[in-house]
XYZ file of N, CA and C in Angstrom:
798
model
N 109.548 152.029 98.326
C 109.114 153.006 97.324
C 108.354 152.311 96.220
N 107.337 153.095 95.734
C 106.469 152.461 94.656
C 107.222 152.489 93.282
N 107.246 151.404 92.474
C 107.723 151.508 91.170
C 106.883 152.278 90.310
N 107.352 152.904 89.134
C 106.697 153.907 88.380
C 105.248 153.121 87.773
N 105.415 151.946 87.426
C 104.205 151.310 86.967
C 103.095 151.100 87.999
N 103.597 150.834 89.312
C 102.691 150.704 90.216
C 102.011 151.860 90.749
N 102.825 152.904 90.609
C 102.262 154.336 90.987
C 101.260 154.672 89.880
N 101.573 154.306 88.675
C 100.657 154.661 87.534
C 99.245 153.835 87.698
N 99.525 152.432 87.885
C 98.221 151.648 88.164
C 97.358 152.257 89.182
N 98.130 152.674 90.377
C 97.346 153.274 91.596
C 96.588 154.607 91.171
N 97.202 155.390 90.282
C 96.538 156.605 89.955
C 95.538 156.320 89.131
N 95.480 155.300 88.215
C 94.379 155.074 87.285
C 93.190 154.455 88.101
N 93.594 153.543 88.936
C 92.434 153.009 89.915
C 91.860 153.650 90.746
N 92.497 154.909 91.238
C 92.072 155.458 92.495
C 90.601 156.220 92.135
N 90.472 156.847 91.007
C 89.082 157.361 90.661
C 87.876 156.452 90.893
N 88.229 155.323 90.254
C 87.188 154.253 90.249
C 86.907 153.619 91.716
N 87.960 153.509 92.451
C 87.833 153.096 93.914
C 87.030 154.111 94.724
N 87.308 155.534 94.412
C 86.731 156.471 95.128
C 85.033 156.541 94.704
N 84.951 156.315 93.368
C 83.466 156.246 93.003
C 82.681 155.170 93.591
N 83.443 153.917 93.528
C 82.773 152.834 94.052
C 82.601 152.921 95.554
N 83.400 153.481 96.239
C 83.077 153.789 97.716
C 82.068 154.644 97.987
N 81.982 155.805 97.136
C 80.898 156.846 97.264
C 79.569 156.283 96.997
N 79.482 155.151 96.123
C 78.199 154.610 95.781
C 77.572 153.704 96.891
N 78.465 153.304 97.956
C 77.898 152.496 99.028
C 77.690 153.411 100.379
N 76.546 152.914 100.982
C 76.196 153.518 102.304
C 77.207 153.614 103.370
N 76.960 154.597 104.243
C 77.804 154.525 105.535
C 77.668 153.192 106.241
N 78.638 152.931 107.040
C 78.359 151.653 107.827
C 77.133 151.395 108.467
N 76.622 152.359 109.134
C 75.489 152.294 109.883
C 74.034 152.532 109.382
N 74.071 152.881 108.045
C 72.691 153.372 107.527
C 72.825 152.880 105.897
N 71.686 152.579 105.630
C 71.347 152.441 104.114
C 71.128 153.590 103.537
N 71.180 153.768 102.165
C 70.868 154.793 101.638
C 70.546 154.725 100.023
N 70.023 155.548 99.373
C 69.696 155.441 97.940
C 70.844 155.932 97.082
N 71.112 155.268 96.068
C 72.082 155.699 94.986
C 71.289 155.780 93.677
N 71.674 156.824 92.802
C 70.914 157.225 91.645
C 71.630 156.527 90.453
N 70.750 155.920 89.700
C 71.342 155.175 88.460
C 70.439 155.395 87.200
N 70.711 155.097 86.069
C 69.889 155.090 84.879
C 70.177 153.996 84.044
N 69.181 153.643 83.070
C 69.442 152.445 82.299
C 68.771 152.746 81.026
N 69.546 152.411 79.778
C 69.051 152.622 78.479
C 68.693 151.434 77.644
N 67.707 151.351 76.984
C 67.193 150.358 76.326
C 66.406 150.665 75.182
N 66.608 150.215 73.974
C 65.864 150.626 72.827
C 65.698 152.028 72.657
N 66.803 152.750 72.876
C 67.009 154.215 72.623
C 66.142 154.937 73.668
N 65.839 154.318 74.852
C 64.982 155.169 75.805
C 65.816 154.936 77.108
N 65.828 156.074 77.899
C 66.667 155.987 79.252
C 65.655 156.122 80.343
N 65.812 155.249 81.294
C 64.849 155.210 82.389
C 65.845 155.564 83.604
N 65.450 156.465 84.603
C 66.142 156.646 85.758
C 65.612 155.611 86.742
N 66.561 155.326 87.716
C 66.123 154.414 88.835
C 66.992 154.679 90.056
N 66.403 154.331 91.149
C 67.200 154.363 92.400
C 67.337 152.985 92.893
N 68.568 152.833 93.479
C 68.981 151.661 94.313
C 69.105 151.965 95.697
N 68.246 151.283 96.596
C 68.673 151.374 97.968
C 69.642 150.092 98.447
N 70.793 150.707 98.971
C 71.742 149.750 99.318
C 71.826 149.725 100.867
N 71.522 148.549 101.417
C 71.378 148.491 102.879
C 72.772 148.867 103.504
N 72.671 148.918 104.903
C 73.683 149.237 105.765
C 74.879 148.097 105.649
N 76.068 148.245 105.917
C 77.149 147.295 105.809
C 76.861 146.158 106.640
N 76.104 146.235 107.602
C 75.896 144.919 108.528
C 75.030 143.947 107.720
N 74.163 144.339 107.051
C 73.361 143.527 106.016
C 74.195 142.852 104.991
N 75.283 143.568 104.480
C 76.003 143.090 103.390
C 76.901 141.892 103.848
N 77.281 141.875 105.076
C 78.257 140.845 105.639
C 77.707 139.546 105.617
N 76.468 139.379 105.610
C 76.020 137.956 105.661
C 75.801 137.354 104.530
N 76.378 137.843 103.348
C 76.407 137.113 101.979
C 75.619 137.832 101.091
N 75.355 137.241 99.904
C 74.525 137.902 98.715
C 73.187 138.354 99.258
N 72.892 139.658 98.926
C 71.567 140.313 99.241
C 70.492 139.902 98.511
N 69.210 139.788 99.193
C 67.955 139.751 98.475
C 67.649 140.984 97.871
N 66.933 141.142 96.809
C 66.594 142.255 96.136
C 65.143 142.420 95.821
N 64.593 143.762 96.089
C 63.191 144.003 95.843
C 63.002 144.893 94.675
N 62.209 144.569 93.657
C 61.909 145.476 92.569
C 60.501 146.210 93.055
N 60.425 147.481 93.159
C 59.384 148.181 93.444
C 58.893 149.048 92.328
N 57.510 148.802 91.994
C 56.975 149.653 90.979
C 55.922 150.669 91.600
N 56.096 151.915 91.238
C 55.418 153.133 91.795
C 54.002 153.120 91.182
N 53.198 154.112 91.763
C 51.974 154.440 91.145
C 51.905 155.585 90.224
N 50.763 155.909 89.804
C 50.635 157.007 88.790
C 51.224 158.487 89.280
N 50.967 158.666 90.389
C 51.538 160.021 90.910
C 52.891 160.310 90.970
N 53.697 159.055 90.739
C 55.195 159.163 90.822
C 55.898 159.103 89.523
N 55.146 159.194 88.490
C 55.728 159.229 87.180
C 56.558 160.374 86.938
N 57.517 160.332 85.982
C 58.226 161.397 85.489
C 59.528 161.043 85.043
N 60.510 162.136 85.041
C 61.930 161.702 84.667
C 62.921 162.397 85.736
N 62.481 162.791 86.796
C 63.354 163.218 87.807
C 64.227 162.177 88.598
N 63.790 160.990 88.404
C 64.592 159.925 89.121
C 64.541 160.021 90.596
N 63.500 160.619 91.254
C 63.603 160.874 92.664
C 62.033 160.505 93.151
N 61.106 161.002 92.447
C 59.636 161.183 92.841
C 59.135 159.639 93.293
N 59.806 158.500 92.516
C 59.409 157.249 92.776
C 59.786 156.688 94.202
N 60.616 157.478 94.681
C 61.125 157.170 96.331
C 60.354 157.750 97.337
N 59.261 158.621 96.938
C 58.524 159.479 98.019
C 57.075 158.986 98.359
N 56.834 157.775 97.820
C 55.670 157.223 98.214
C 55.687 155.794 98.087
N 54.958 154.990 98.993
C 55.193 153.500 98.871
C 56.203 153.026 99.682
N 57.107 152.281 99.069
C 58.276 151.477 99.665
C 59.490 152.619 100.112
N 59.681 153.627 99.376
C 60.798 154.593 99.596
C 60.734 155.161 100.935
N 59.630 155.776 101.375
C 59.497 156.282 102.753
C 59.599 155.215 103.899
N 59.251 154.063 103.619
C 59.577 152.843 104.448
C 61.160 152.631 104.657
N 61.617 152.486 103.356
C 63.181 152.261 103.548
C 63.910 153.435 104.190
N 63.526 154.684 103.978
C 64.117 155.755 104.708
C 64.015 155.594 106.369
N 62.930 155.235 106.698
C 62.678 154.984 108.039
C 63.303 153.812 108.627
N 63.632 152.893 107.846
C 64.376 151.690 108.257
C 65.778 151.606 107.602
N 66.297 152.608 107.340
C 67.646 152.707 106.754
C 68.722 151.957 107.465
N 68.503 151.906 108.761
C 69.565 151.121 109.592
C 69.397 149.560 109.510
N 68.135 149.234 109.302
C 68.036 147.596 109.424
C 67.261 147.040 108.312
N 66.826 147.600 107.223
C 66.342 146.935 106.030
C 67.412 145.987 105.505
N 67.187 144.677 105.374
C 68.304 143.663 105.003
C 68.411 143.363 103.516
N 67.953 144.226 102.648
C 67.986 143.872 101.136
C 68.199 145.213 100.408
N 68.632 144.848 99.183
C 68.619 145.697 98.161
C 67.160 146.137 97.629
N 66.948 147.277 97.252
C 65.660 147.561 96.483
C 65.908 148.522 95.375
N 65.201 148.086 94.209
C 65.374 148.885 92.937
C 63.975 149.502 92.716
N 64.213 150.822 92.451
C 62.911 151.732 92.329
C 63.110 152.462 90.859
N 62.630 151.941 89.751
C 62.542 152.564 88.471
C 61.402 153.484 88.393
N 61.621 154.397 87.462
C 60.643 155.403 87.253
C 59.961 155.498 85.817
N 58.753 155.218 85.747
C 58.001 155.299 84.415
C 57.796 156.713 83.997
N 57.836 157.124 82.862
C 57.567 158.648 82.285
C 56.118 158.856 82.563
N 56.060 160.264 82.535
C 54.714 160.768 82.629
C 53.695 160.325 81.490
N 52.527 159.897 81.907
C 51.516 159.534 80.975
C 51.604 158.141 80.401
N 52.515 157.450 80.885
C 52.541 156.095 80.638
C 52.513 154.956 81.580
N 52.173 153.706 81.338
C 51.819 152.710 82.282
C 53.193 151.723 82.524
N 52.912 150.971 83.501
C 53.849 149.774 83.503
C 53.693 148.689 82.594
N 54.162 148.776 81.309
C 53.713 147.904 80.276
C 54.881 148.024 79.263
N 55.047 146.840 78.483
C 55.862 146.869 77.185
C 57.261 147.420 77.652
N 57.743 148.280 76.953
C 59.125 148.768 77.132
C 59.527 149.240 78.610
N 58.527 149.911 79.234
C 58.757 150.307 80.634
C 59.032 149.134 81.402
N 58.337 148.034 81.189
C 58.582 146.780 81.950
C 59.976 146.197 81.594
N 60.427 146.229 80.390
C 61.647 145.784 79.937
C 62.707 146.602 80.630
N 62.568 147.940 80.767
C 63.540 148.803 81.336
C 63.617 148.426 82.774
N 62.487 148.279 83.464
C 62.404 148.001 84.878
C 63.173 146.745 85.174
N 63.128 145.785 84.390
C 63.742 144.486 84.543
C 65.358 144.623 84.204
N 65.576 145.484 83.112
C 66.958 145.854 82.897
C 67.648 146.516 84.018
N 66.933 147.420 84.811
C 67.345 147.996 86.046
C 67.810 147.015 87.026
N 66.808 146.223 87.276
C 66.946 145.041 88.160
C 68.091 144.163 87.999
N 68.352 143.828 86.602
C 69.602 143.081 86.276
C 70.822 143.937 86.607
N 70.780 145.144 86.253
C 72.014 145.960 86.432
C 72.313 146.010 87.923
N 71.241 146.201 88.778
C 71.548 146.384 90.195
C 72.077 144.923 90.803
N 71.494 143.792 90.213
C 71.895 142.612 90.788
C 73.416 142.386 90.463
N 73.749 142.882 89.268
C 75.217 142.660 88.815
C 76.168 143.634 89.632
N 75.681 144.860 89.771
C 76.553 145.945 90.554
C 76.775 145.513 92.050
N 75.761 145.232 92.529
C 76.025 144.944 94.102
C 75.822 143.527 94.411
N 76.101 142.567 93.539
C 76.106 141.155 93.816
C 75.036 140.595 94.567
N 73.810 140.870 94.227
C 72.560 140.452 94.867
C 72.349 138.908 94.536
N 71.424 138.363 95.312
C 71.107 136.840 95.309
C 70.016 136.585 94.068
N 70.401 135.968 93.136
C 69.330 135.816 92.015
C 68.278 134.941 92.517
N 68.443 134.063 93.476
C 67.468 133.240 93.973
C 66.401 133.922 94.829
N 66.744 135.069 95.145
C 65.830 135.785 96.220
C 65.503 137.225 95.519
N 64.796 137.225 94.388
C 64.432 138.314 93.597
C 62.819 138.532 93.968
N 62.339 139.663 94.517
C 61.067 139.898 94.829
C 60.435 141.011 94.153
N 59.147 140.954 93.840
C 58.477 142.044 93.070
C 57.077 142.545 93.786
N 57.140 143.910 94.024
C 56.021 144.553 94.557
C 55.558 145.922 93.766
N 54.442 146.279 93.798
C 54.058 147.388 93.300
C 52.766 148.128 93.840
N 52.511 149.169 93.663
C 51.224 149.702 94.279
C 50.351 150.534 93.209
N 49.063 150.249 93.368
C 48.152 150.924 92.440
C 48.667 150.554 90.880
N 48.978 151.646 90.099
C 49.497 151.475 88.832
C 50.557 150.260 88.827
N 51.405 150.388 89.918
C 52.538 149.440 90.123
C 51.966 147.964 90.320
N 50.708 147.958 91.126
C 50.234 146.505 91.258
C 49.801 145.917 89.860
N 49.224 146.644 88.989
C 48.921 146.233 87.644
C 50.116 145.782 87.111
N 51.296 146.628 87.150
C 52.528 146.310 86.558
C 53.300 145.041 87.110
N 52.872 144.832 88.423
C 53.613 143.711 88.983
C 52.865 142.293 88.382
N 51.602 142.416 88.030
C 51.207 141.188 87.250
C 51.637 141.035 85.964
N 51.708 142.353 85.195
C 52.320 142.199 83.929
C 53.615 141.650 83.835
N 54.502 142.023 84.615
C 55.941 141.549 84.782
C 55.944 140.058 85.261
N 55.157 139.889 86.195
C 55.091 138.370 86.676
C 54.787 137.378 85.585
N 53.724 137.771 84.750
C 53.277 136.989 83.649
C 54.288 136.801 82.609
N 55.070 137.941 82.480
C 56.112 137.750 81.393
C 57.373 137.087 81.861
N 57.582 136.881 83.245
C 58.808 136.232 83.821
C 58.181 135.459 84.927
N 57.378 134.396 84.727
C 56.701 133.575 85.758
C 57.728 132.865 86.576
N 58.910 132.533 86.042
C 59.985 131.783 86.971
C 60.932 132.657 87.609
N 61.031 133.823 87.516
C 62.018 134.700 87.839
C 61.805 135.061 89.504
N 60.678 135.368 89.815
C 60.472 135.982 91.256
C 60.184 135.086 92.419
N 60.826 135.117 93.478
C 60.658 134.293 94.589
C 59.278 134.414 95.147
N 58.831 135.698 95.161
C 57.365 136.056 95.572
C 56.942 137.401 94.941
N 55.694 137.585 95.023
C 55.151 138.759 94.345
C 54.169 139.460 95.426
N 54.234 140.783 95.627
C 53.305 141.432 96.428
C 52.582 142.624 95.803
N 51.456 142.356 95.259
C 50.742 143.630 94.535
C 49.693 144.140 95.447
N 49.707 145.689 95.394
C 49.043 146.323 96.485
C 48.103 147.203 95.628
N 46.792 147.184 96.130
C 45.707 147.946 95.496
C 45.817 148.045 93.802
N 46.079 146.968 93.232
C 46.171 146.926 91.841
C 44.889 146.076 91.300
N 44.905 145.739 90.117
C 43.780 144.958 89.535
C 44.127 144.245 88.284
N 43.168 143.835 87.495
C 43.350 143.223 86.125
C 42.720 143.946 85.030
N 41.576 144.477 85.024
C 40.963 145.344 84.075
C 40.890 146.832 84.592
N 40.901 147.717 83.493
C 41.004 149.084 83.756
C 39.792 149.428 84.846
N 40.070 150.200 85.911
C 39.103 150.569 86.893
C 38.113 151.564 86.480
N 38.433 152.529 85.454
C 37.652 153.429 85.145
C 37.995 153.882 83.477
N 37.047 154.530 83.041
C 37.159 154.783 81.411
C 38.256 155.578 81.124
N 38.659 156.501 81.908
C 39.621 157.521 81.598
C 41.070 156.980 81.575
N 41.205 155.825 82.104
C 42.431 154.939 82.061
C 42.409 153.650 81.443
N 42.048 153.641 80.088
C 41.912 152.363 79.530
C 43.221 151.522 79.409
N 44.427 152.178 79.428
C 45.653 151.415 79.452
C 46.104 150.749 80.708
N 45.411 151.202 81.798
C 45.712 150.614 83.083
C 45.094 149.254 83.283
N 45.738 148.177 82.822
C 45.177 146.759 82.781
C 46.454 145.964 82.658
N 46.120 144.561 82.776
C 47.014 143.468 82.591
C 46.746 143.110 81.126
N 47.713 143.585 80.231
C 47.689 143.304 78.770
C 47.516 141.914 78.474
N 48.535 140.973 79.165
C 48.580 139.665 78.676
C 47.345 138.874 78.813
N 46.400 139.458 79.671
C 45.096 138.788 79.963
C 43.811 139.456 79.149
N 44.160 140.344 78.252
C 43.165 141.137 77.657
C 42.153 140.236 76.797
N 42.530 139.386 76.206
C 41.653 138.558 75.436
C 41.233 137.197 76.101
N 41.508 137.135 77.394
C 40.943 135.886 78.078
C 39.452 136.134 78.493
N 38.675 135.080 78.467
C 37.306 135.139 78.695
C 37.131 135.297 80.337
N 38.004 134.562 81.045
C 38.116 134.732 82.542
C 39.694 135.033 82.835
N 39.991 136.167 82.849
C 41.244 136.690 83.076
C 41.842 136.268 84.546
N 41.013 136.255 85.471
C 41.387 135.869 86.916
C 41.825 134.349 86.880
N 40.969 133.575 86.353
C 41.397 132.073 86.354
C 42.535 131.887 85.543
N 42.742 132.573 84.288
C 44.036 132.540 83.596
C 45.269 132.909 84.281
N 45.119 134.034 85.067
C 46.328 134.488 85.787
C 46.572 133.507 87.048
N 45.673 132.889 87.728
C 45.907 132.067 88.782
C 46.521 130.919 88.224
N 46.019 130.259 87.108
C 46.631 129.013 86.592
C 48.239 129.233 86.275
N 48.451 130.515 85.660
C 49.828 130.719 85.225
C 50.894 131.178 86.452
N 50.296 131.536 87.479
C 51.215 131.937 88.600
C 50.947 131.225 89.986
N 50.214 130.126 89.777
C 49.807 129.431 90.951
C 51.012 128.728 91.876
N 52.096 128.718 91.201
C 53.254 128.104 91.769
C 54.065 129.109 92.540
N 53.921 130.426 92.251
C 54.561 131.723 92.739
C 53.876 131.994 94.087
N 54.623 132.194 95.120
C 54.108 132.711 96.414
C 53.694 134.142 96.224
N 52.451 134.443 96.539
C 51.852 135.799 96.332
C 51.022 136.202 97.507
N 51.108 137.527 97.769
C 50.325 138.083 98.974
C 49.877 139.388 98.355
N 48.451 139.497 98.162
C 47.726 140.599 97.554
C 47.105 141.419 98.727
N 47.241 142.721 98.729
C 46.814 143.677 99.783
C 45.789 144.584 99.054
N 44.661 144.838 99.637
C 43.761 145.964 99.157
C 43.046 146.626 100.359
N 42.561 147.900 100.028
C 41.692 148.465 101.031
C 40.181 148.324 100.642
N 39.243 147.930 101.601
C 37.945 147.624 101.291
C 37.211 148.931 100.740
N 37.561 150.175 101.147
C 36.999 151.306 100.880
C 37.609 152.071 99.679
N 38.642 151.323 99.004
C 39.264 151.941 97.759
C 38.299 152.237 96.772
N 38.325 153.566 96.331
C 37.427 154.113 95.220
C 38.214 154.212 93.897
N 39.498 154.568 94.020
C 40.396 154.725 92.934
C 40.389 153.282 92.160
N 40.751 152.296 92.820
C 40.847 151.077 92.244
C 40.036 150.127 93.223
N 38.717 149.944 92.868
C 37.990 149.096 93.757
C 38.507 147.846 93.872
N 38.266 147.041 95.191
C 38.858 145.633 95.386
C 38.369 144.515 94.688
N 37.272 144.762 93.886
C 36.566 143.688 93.246
C 37.543 142.669 92.483
N 38.445 143.270 91.665
C 39.395 142.422 90.942
C 40.198 141.632 91.716
N 40.768 142.247 92.874
C 41.573 141.274 93.750
C 40.816 140.397 94.554
N 39.399 140.735 94.781
C 38.719 139.454 95.400
C 38.501 138.469 94.506
N 38.207 138.810 93.229
C 38.079 137.511 92.256
C 39.512 136.830 92.127
N 40.548 137.566 92.098
C 41.823 136.883 92.112
C 42.055 135.909 93.440
N 41.585 136.348 94.524
C 41.664 135.530 95.571
C 40.919 134.275 95.408
N 39.748 134.405 95.068
C 38.915 133.156 94.602
C 39.558 132.253 93.496
N 40.012 132.854 92.575
C 40.616 132.254 91.668
C 41.985 131.284 91.970
N 42.725 131.884 92.792
C 43.959 131.179 93.331
C 43.498 130.090 94.206
N 42.421 130.297 94.856
C 41.774 129.269 95.805
C 41.435 128.041 94.925
N 40.712 128.471 93.955
C 40.126 127.431 92.976
C 41.260 126.637 92.214
N 42.394 127.387 92.047
C 43.553 126.645 91.212
C 44.488 125.923 92.263
N 44.130 125.886 93.500
C 44.897 125.142 94.579
C 46.438 125.838 94.482
N 46.506 127.110 94.496
C 47.679 127.840 94.346
C 48.659 127.345 95.597
N 49.970 127.393 95.352
C 50.914 126.935 96.382
C 50.905 127.797 97.644
N 50.751 129.147 97.461
C 50.840 130.001 98.697
C 50.306 131.359 98.070
N 48.980 131.539 98.059
C 48.472 132.731 97.638
C 47.670 133.412 98.764
N 47.923 134.540 99.238
C 47.253 135.108 100.363
C 46.662 136.445 99.902
N 45.695 136.770 100.615
C 44.823 138.034 100.472
C 44.549 138.837 101.744
N 45.002 139.970 101.779
C 44.614 140.841 102.960
C 43.805 142.062 102.368
N 42.623 142.187 103.207
C 41.953 143.454 102.758
C 41.706 144.105 104.087
N 42.075 145.518 104.075
C 41.848 146.312 105.230
C 40.298 146.812 105.265
N 39.580 146.540 106.345
C 38.237 146.849 106.192
C 38.042 148.387 106.128
N 38.896 149.200 106.780
C 38.732 150.388 106.842
C 39.666 151.389 105.776
N 40.349 150.366 105.107
C 41.486 150.995 104.226
C 40.914 151.735 102.980
N 41.534 152.740 102.625
C 41.116 153.343 101.185
C 42.273 152.937 100.220
N 42.457 153.807 99.309
C 43.391 153.396 98.184
C 44.753 153.237 98.638
N 45.153 154.084 99.643
C 46.501 153.968 100.336
C 46.578 152.647 101.128
N 46.745 151.473 100.495
C 46.986 150.269 101.266
C 48.487 150.128 101.420
N 49.228 150.880 100.948
C 50.857 150.457 100.853
C 51.419 150.863 102.174
N 50.960 151.996 102.830
C 51.742 152.332 104.061
C 51.536 151.075 105.226
N 50.356 150.652 105.247
C 50.010 149.686 106.239
C 50.913 148.348 105.785
N 50.708 148.175 104.598
C 51.254 146.932 104.038
C 52.937 146.784 104.338
N 53.615 147.859 103.928
C 55.018 147.854 104.042
C 55.527 148.042 105.528
N 54.450 148.628 106.335
C 54.958 148.647 107.991
C 54.598 147.330 108.705
N 53.997 146.427 107.985
C 53.704 145.100 108.701
C 54.971 144.182 108.743
N 55.605 143.964 109.837
C 56.655 142.898 109.996
C 56.370 141.622 109.278
N 55.130 141.201 109.486
C 54.776 139.825 108.990
C 55.093 139.798 107.602
N 54.840 140.734 106.720
C 54.982 140.790 105.305
C 56.534 140.472 104.956
N 57.400 141.245 105.575
C 58.682 141.094 105.315
C 59.295 139.664 105.727
N 58.779 139.174 106.910
C 59.307 137.904 107.369
C 58.946 136.839 106.302
N 57.662 136.952 105.972
C 57.168 136.153 104.852
C 57.890 136.137 103.563
N 58.158 137.329 103.120
C 58.732 137.611 101.960
C 60.198 137.013 101.754
N 61.013 137.440 102.738
C 62.300 137.041 102.780
C 62.673 135.600 102.997
N 61.520 134.853 103.425
C 61.781 133.406 103.695
C 61.627 132.714 102.374
N 60.999 133.429 101.208
C 60.862 132.785 99.885
C 62.111 132.861 99.134
N 62.295 131.631 98.419
C 63.505 131.495 97.491
C 63.119 130.540 96.340
N 63.673 130.920 95.212
C 63.447 130.156 93.895
C 64.332 128.824 94.138
């Protein structure tokens, strides 16, 4: 028979235990769980993809921070899972071996300043909640998120084991988006060389479509050359000859990317 205090402790613990179990995926499938983070009086929704139980048995999980593009901005906490990494994770819910954190920037805003700090706070919260491996943090983003990947990497140059910017750039690609830029390099006479010098010790794989009209590949080509000139540790560049702005579907579908990414460690 349970003692009164034991019964009370169990009754108090049961709701928390149920909530914790509800936050984890079924044994055979990974799934998204909704979260939010508040910083400096601003709340940001984010989703965490928690992999299947089989991935969690091998020890602390690697974790991928994904930054969405312009079309996924908002406050619904879901749209950022509907393009880029999210669809790939749903297709590979049974075998993707890592956590993924997908924050959502508000309408009309860029991945810069407070939004970047909120994204990193969401990453920290997910690492703590799901006991991720701090030595295997990875950063990727597409389009606006490609720019954001550079912004965050320059702010945290020793944090990520590898970076995968997709169809991003350094300077604003068109006049109607003057804020779409890498702010930390705005005053550099040669922002490409400056970025390569600051991140030359971080493994980086850049992807772009040769036919991209939304964010032309010129900036990423210049970065490729700058990393080569800087004798970067491991800086790769892949350009799809027939690819347009959507370079992310082909990138995330490439097994070679994931094999390379998860081999990197701080």
